Short mmCIF file of C-alpha atoms in Angstrom, two decimals:
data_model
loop_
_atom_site.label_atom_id
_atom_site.label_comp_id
_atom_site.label_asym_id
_atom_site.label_seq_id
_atom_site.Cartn_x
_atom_site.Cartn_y
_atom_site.Cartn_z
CA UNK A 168 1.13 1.34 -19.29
CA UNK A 169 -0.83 -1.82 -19.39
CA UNK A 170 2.25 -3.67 -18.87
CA UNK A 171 3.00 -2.02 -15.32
CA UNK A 172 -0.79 -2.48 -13.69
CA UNK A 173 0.04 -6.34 -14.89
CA UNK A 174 3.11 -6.37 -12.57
CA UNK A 175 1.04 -4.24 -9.91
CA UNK A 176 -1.66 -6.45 -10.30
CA UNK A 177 0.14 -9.88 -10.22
CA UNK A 178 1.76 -8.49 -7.15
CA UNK A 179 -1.84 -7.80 -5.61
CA UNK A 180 -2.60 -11.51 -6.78
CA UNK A 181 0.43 -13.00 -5.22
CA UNK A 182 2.38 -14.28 -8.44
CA UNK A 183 5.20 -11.96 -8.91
CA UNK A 184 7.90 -10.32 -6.57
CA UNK A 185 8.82 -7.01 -6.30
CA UNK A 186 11.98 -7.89 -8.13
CA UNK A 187 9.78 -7.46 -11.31
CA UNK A 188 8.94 -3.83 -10.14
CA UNK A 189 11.01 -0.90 -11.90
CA UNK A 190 13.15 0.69 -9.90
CA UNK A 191 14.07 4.40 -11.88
CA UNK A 192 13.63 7.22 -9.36
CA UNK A 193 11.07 9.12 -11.59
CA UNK A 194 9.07 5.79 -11.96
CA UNK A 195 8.91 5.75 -8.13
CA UNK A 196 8.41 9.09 -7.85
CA UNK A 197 5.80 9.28 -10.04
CA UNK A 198 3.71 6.03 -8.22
CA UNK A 199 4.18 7.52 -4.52
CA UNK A 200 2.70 10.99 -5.89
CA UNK A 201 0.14 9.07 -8.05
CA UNK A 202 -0.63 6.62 -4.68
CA UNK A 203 -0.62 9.96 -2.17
CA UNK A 204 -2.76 11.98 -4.69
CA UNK A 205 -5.77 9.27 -5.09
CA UNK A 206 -5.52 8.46 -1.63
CA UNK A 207 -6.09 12.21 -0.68
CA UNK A 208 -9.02 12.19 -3.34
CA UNK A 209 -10.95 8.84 -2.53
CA UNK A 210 -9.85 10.36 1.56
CA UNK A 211 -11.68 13.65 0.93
CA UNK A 212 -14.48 11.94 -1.49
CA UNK A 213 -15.72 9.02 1.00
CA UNK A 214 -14.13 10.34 4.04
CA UNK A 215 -15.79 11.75 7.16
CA UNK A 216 -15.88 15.13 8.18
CA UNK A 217 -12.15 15.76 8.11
CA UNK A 218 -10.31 18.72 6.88
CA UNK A 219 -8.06 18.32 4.04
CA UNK A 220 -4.59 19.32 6.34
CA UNK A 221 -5.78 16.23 8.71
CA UNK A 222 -6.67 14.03 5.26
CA UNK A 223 -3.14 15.25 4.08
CA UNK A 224 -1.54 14.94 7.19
CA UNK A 225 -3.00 11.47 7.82
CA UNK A 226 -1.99 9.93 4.35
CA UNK A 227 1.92 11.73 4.39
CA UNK A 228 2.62 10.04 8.24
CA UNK A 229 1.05 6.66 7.25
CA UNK A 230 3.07 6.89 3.92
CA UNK A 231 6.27 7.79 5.94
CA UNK A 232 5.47 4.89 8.59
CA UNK A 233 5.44 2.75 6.40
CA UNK A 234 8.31 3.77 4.17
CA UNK A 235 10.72 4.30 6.95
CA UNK A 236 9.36 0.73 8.40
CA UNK A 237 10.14 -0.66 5.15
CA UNK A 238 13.95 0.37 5.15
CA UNK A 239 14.58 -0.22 8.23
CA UNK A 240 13.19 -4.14 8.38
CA UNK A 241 15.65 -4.26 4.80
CA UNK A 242 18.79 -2.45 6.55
CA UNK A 243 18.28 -4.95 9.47
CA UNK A 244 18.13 -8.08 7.19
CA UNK A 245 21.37 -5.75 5.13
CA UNK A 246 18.82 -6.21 1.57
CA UNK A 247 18.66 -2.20 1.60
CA UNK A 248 19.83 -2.59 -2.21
CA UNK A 249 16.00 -4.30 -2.23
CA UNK A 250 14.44 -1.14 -1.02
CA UNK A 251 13.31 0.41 -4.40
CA UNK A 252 11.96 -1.90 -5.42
CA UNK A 253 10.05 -3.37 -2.10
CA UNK A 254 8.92 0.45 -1.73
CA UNK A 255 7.63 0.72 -5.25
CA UNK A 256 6.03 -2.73 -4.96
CA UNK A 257 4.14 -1.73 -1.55
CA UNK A 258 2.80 1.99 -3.63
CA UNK A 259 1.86 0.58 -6.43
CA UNK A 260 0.14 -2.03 -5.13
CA UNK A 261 -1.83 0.24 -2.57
CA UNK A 262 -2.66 2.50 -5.65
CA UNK A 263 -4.62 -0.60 -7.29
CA UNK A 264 -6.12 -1.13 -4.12
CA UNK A 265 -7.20 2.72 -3.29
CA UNK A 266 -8.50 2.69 -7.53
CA UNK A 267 -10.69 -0.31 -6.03
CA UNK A 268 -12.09 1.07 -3.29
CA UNK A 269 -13.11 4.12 -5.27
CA UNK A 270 -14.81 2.27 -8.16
CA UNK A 271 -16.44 -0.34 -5.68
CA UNK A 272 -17.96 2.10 -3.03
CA UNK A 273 -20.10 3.98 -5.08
CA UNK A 274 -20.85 0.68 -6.61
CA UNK A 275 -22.53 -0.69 -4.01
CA UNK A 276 -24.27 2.17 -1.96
CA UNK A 277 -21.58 4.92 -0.74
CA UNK A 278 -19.86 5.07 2.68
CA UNK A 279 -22.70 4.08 4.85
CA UNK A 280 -23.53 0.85 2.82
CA UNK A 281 -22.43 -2.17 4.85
CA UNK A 282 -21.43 -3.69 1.71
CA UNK A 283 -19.40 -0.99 0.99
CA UNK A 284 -17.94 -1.00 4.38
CA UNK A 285 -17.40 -5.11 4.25
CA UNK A 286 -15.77 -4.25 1.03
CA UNK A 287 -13.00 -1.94 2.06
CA UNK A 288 -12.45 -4.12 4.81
CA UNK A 289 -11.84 -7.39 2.84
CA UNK A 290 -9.80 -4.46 0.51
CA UNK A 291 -7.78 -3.65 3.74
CA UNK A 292 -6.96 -7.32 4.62
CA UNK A 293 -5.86 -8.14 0.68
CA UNK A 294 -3.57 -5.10 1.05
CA UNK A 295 -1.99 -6.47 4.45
CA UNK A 296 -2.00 -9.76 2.84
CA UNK A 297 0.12 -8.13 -0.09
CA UNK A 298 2.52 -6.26 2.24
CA UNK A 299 3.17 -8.88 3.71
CA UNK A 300 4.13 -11.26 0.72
CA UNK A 301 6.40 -8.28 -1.01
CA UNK A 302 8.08 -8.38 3.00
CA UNK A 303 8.35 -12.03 2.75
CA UNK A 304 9.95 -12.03 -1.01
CA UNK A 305 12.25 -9.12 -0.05
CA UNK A 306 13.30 -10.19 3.24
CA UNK A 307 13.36 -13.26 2.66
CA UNK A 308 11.38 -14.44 5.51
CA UNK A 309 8.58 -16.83 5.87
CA UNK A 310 4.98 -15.04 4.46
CA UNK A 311 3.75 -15.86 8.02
CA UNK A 312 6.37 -13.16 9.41
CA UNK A 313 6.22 -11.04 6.60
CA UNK A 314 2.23 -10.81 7.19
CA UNK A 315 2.76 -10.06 10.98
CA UNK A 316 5.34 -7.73 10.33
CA UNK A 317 2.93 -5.51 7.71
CA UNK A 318 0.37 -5.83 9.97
CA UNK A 319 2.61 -4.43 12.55
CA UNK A 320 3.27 -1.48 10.13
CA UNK A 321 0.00 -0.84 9.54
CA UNK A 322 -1.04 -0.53 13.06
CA UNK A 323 1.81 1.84 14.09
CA UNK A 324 1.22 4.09 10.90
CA UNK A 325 -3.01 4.42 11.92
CA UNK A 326 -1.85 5.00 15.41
CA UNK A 327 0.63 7.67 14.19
CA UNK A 328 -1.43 8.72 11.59
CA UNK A 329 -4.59 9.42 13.63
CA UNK A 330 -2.28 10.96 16.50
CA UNK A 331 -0.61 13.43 13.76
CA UNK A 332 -4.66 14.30 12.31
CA UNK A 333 -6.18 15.43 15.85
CA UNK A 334 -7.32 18.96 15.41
#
C-alpha cells in the first residue's frame, strides 16, 4: 500500500509521471470509487446545507467532466493508449488531496475558519497545479498549457456540476 500513496504522492509533489501509475482496471476501479466515496464523505461532513442526491450528483458530473475532458484532450493529441493511466493519476491524486482537506479542516477550526478556508483553497490550486503537470506529461505539452487546460476542466465541471445540483 505504502508503495502506491508514494507514487500518488510524488505525483502531488511534481516528481513522477503518470506513467508510474498502475493501470489494471480493478486498481482504477477501486481509486475512482475510493476518490468518489471520500469526496461524498468530506462533501456531506464540511459541506453546506446540501442534500446528499445534490452532494452525489455534484461529485459524479464533476468526476465525469473531468474524465470525459481527459480522453478527449488524449484522443485529440491520438495518446488515448495514455488514458489509464492519466485518469488514474488525476483520482488518485485528488484522493490525497480530498484525505488533506479532511485531516486539515478540523485541524484548524472547521468550515468557517478562514484558515481552514485559505487552506482548501491553496489545496484547490496544488490540485490544478497537479492536473495540469499529469496533462503536460501525458500530452506532451508545455506545463503552462497543461495548467490552463486543467483549469479549463475544472471550471466547466463546477459550472456543470453546480447546474446538475440545483434543487
Amino acid at each position: 500500500m505504502k508503495p502506491i500513496l508514494l507514487v500518488f504522492w510524488n505525483l502531488c509533489l511534481l516528481r513522477r509521471g503518470p506513467e508510474l501509475v498502475p493501470t489494471h482496471p480493478l486498481f482504477i476501479v477501486t481509486v475512482i470509487g475510493a476518490d468518489a466515496l471520500l469526496s461524498l464523505f468530506v462533501s456531506m461532513r464540511y459541506g453546506g446545507e446540501a442534500t446528499l442526491l445534490q452532494v452525489a450528483t455534484s461529485i459524479s458530473v464533476t468526476m465525469a467532466t473531468l474524465a470525459c475532458a481527459t480522453w478527449i484532450a488524449l484522443q485529440l493529441r491520438h495518446l488515448s493508449n495514455r488514458y489509464a493511466a492519466t485518469i488514474t493519476a488525476i483520482f488518485g491524486c485528488d484522493l490525497l488531496f480530498t484525505i488533506l482537506v479532511a485531516l486539515l479542516v478540523p485541524l484548524f477550526g472547521g468550515v468557517a475558519s478562514q484558515i481552514s478556508i485559505g487552506v482548501a483553497s491553496v489545496i484547490g490550486f496544488w490540485s490544478i497545479a497537479v492536473n495540469g503537470f499529469i496533462l503536460h506529461r501525458a500530452m506532451n505539452i508545455t506545463v503552462y498549457a497543461g495548467i490552463l487546460l486543467a483549469f479549463g476542466i475544472a471550471l466547466v465541471g463546477f459550472a456543470l456540476a453546480s447546474a446538475a445540483a440545483q434543487p
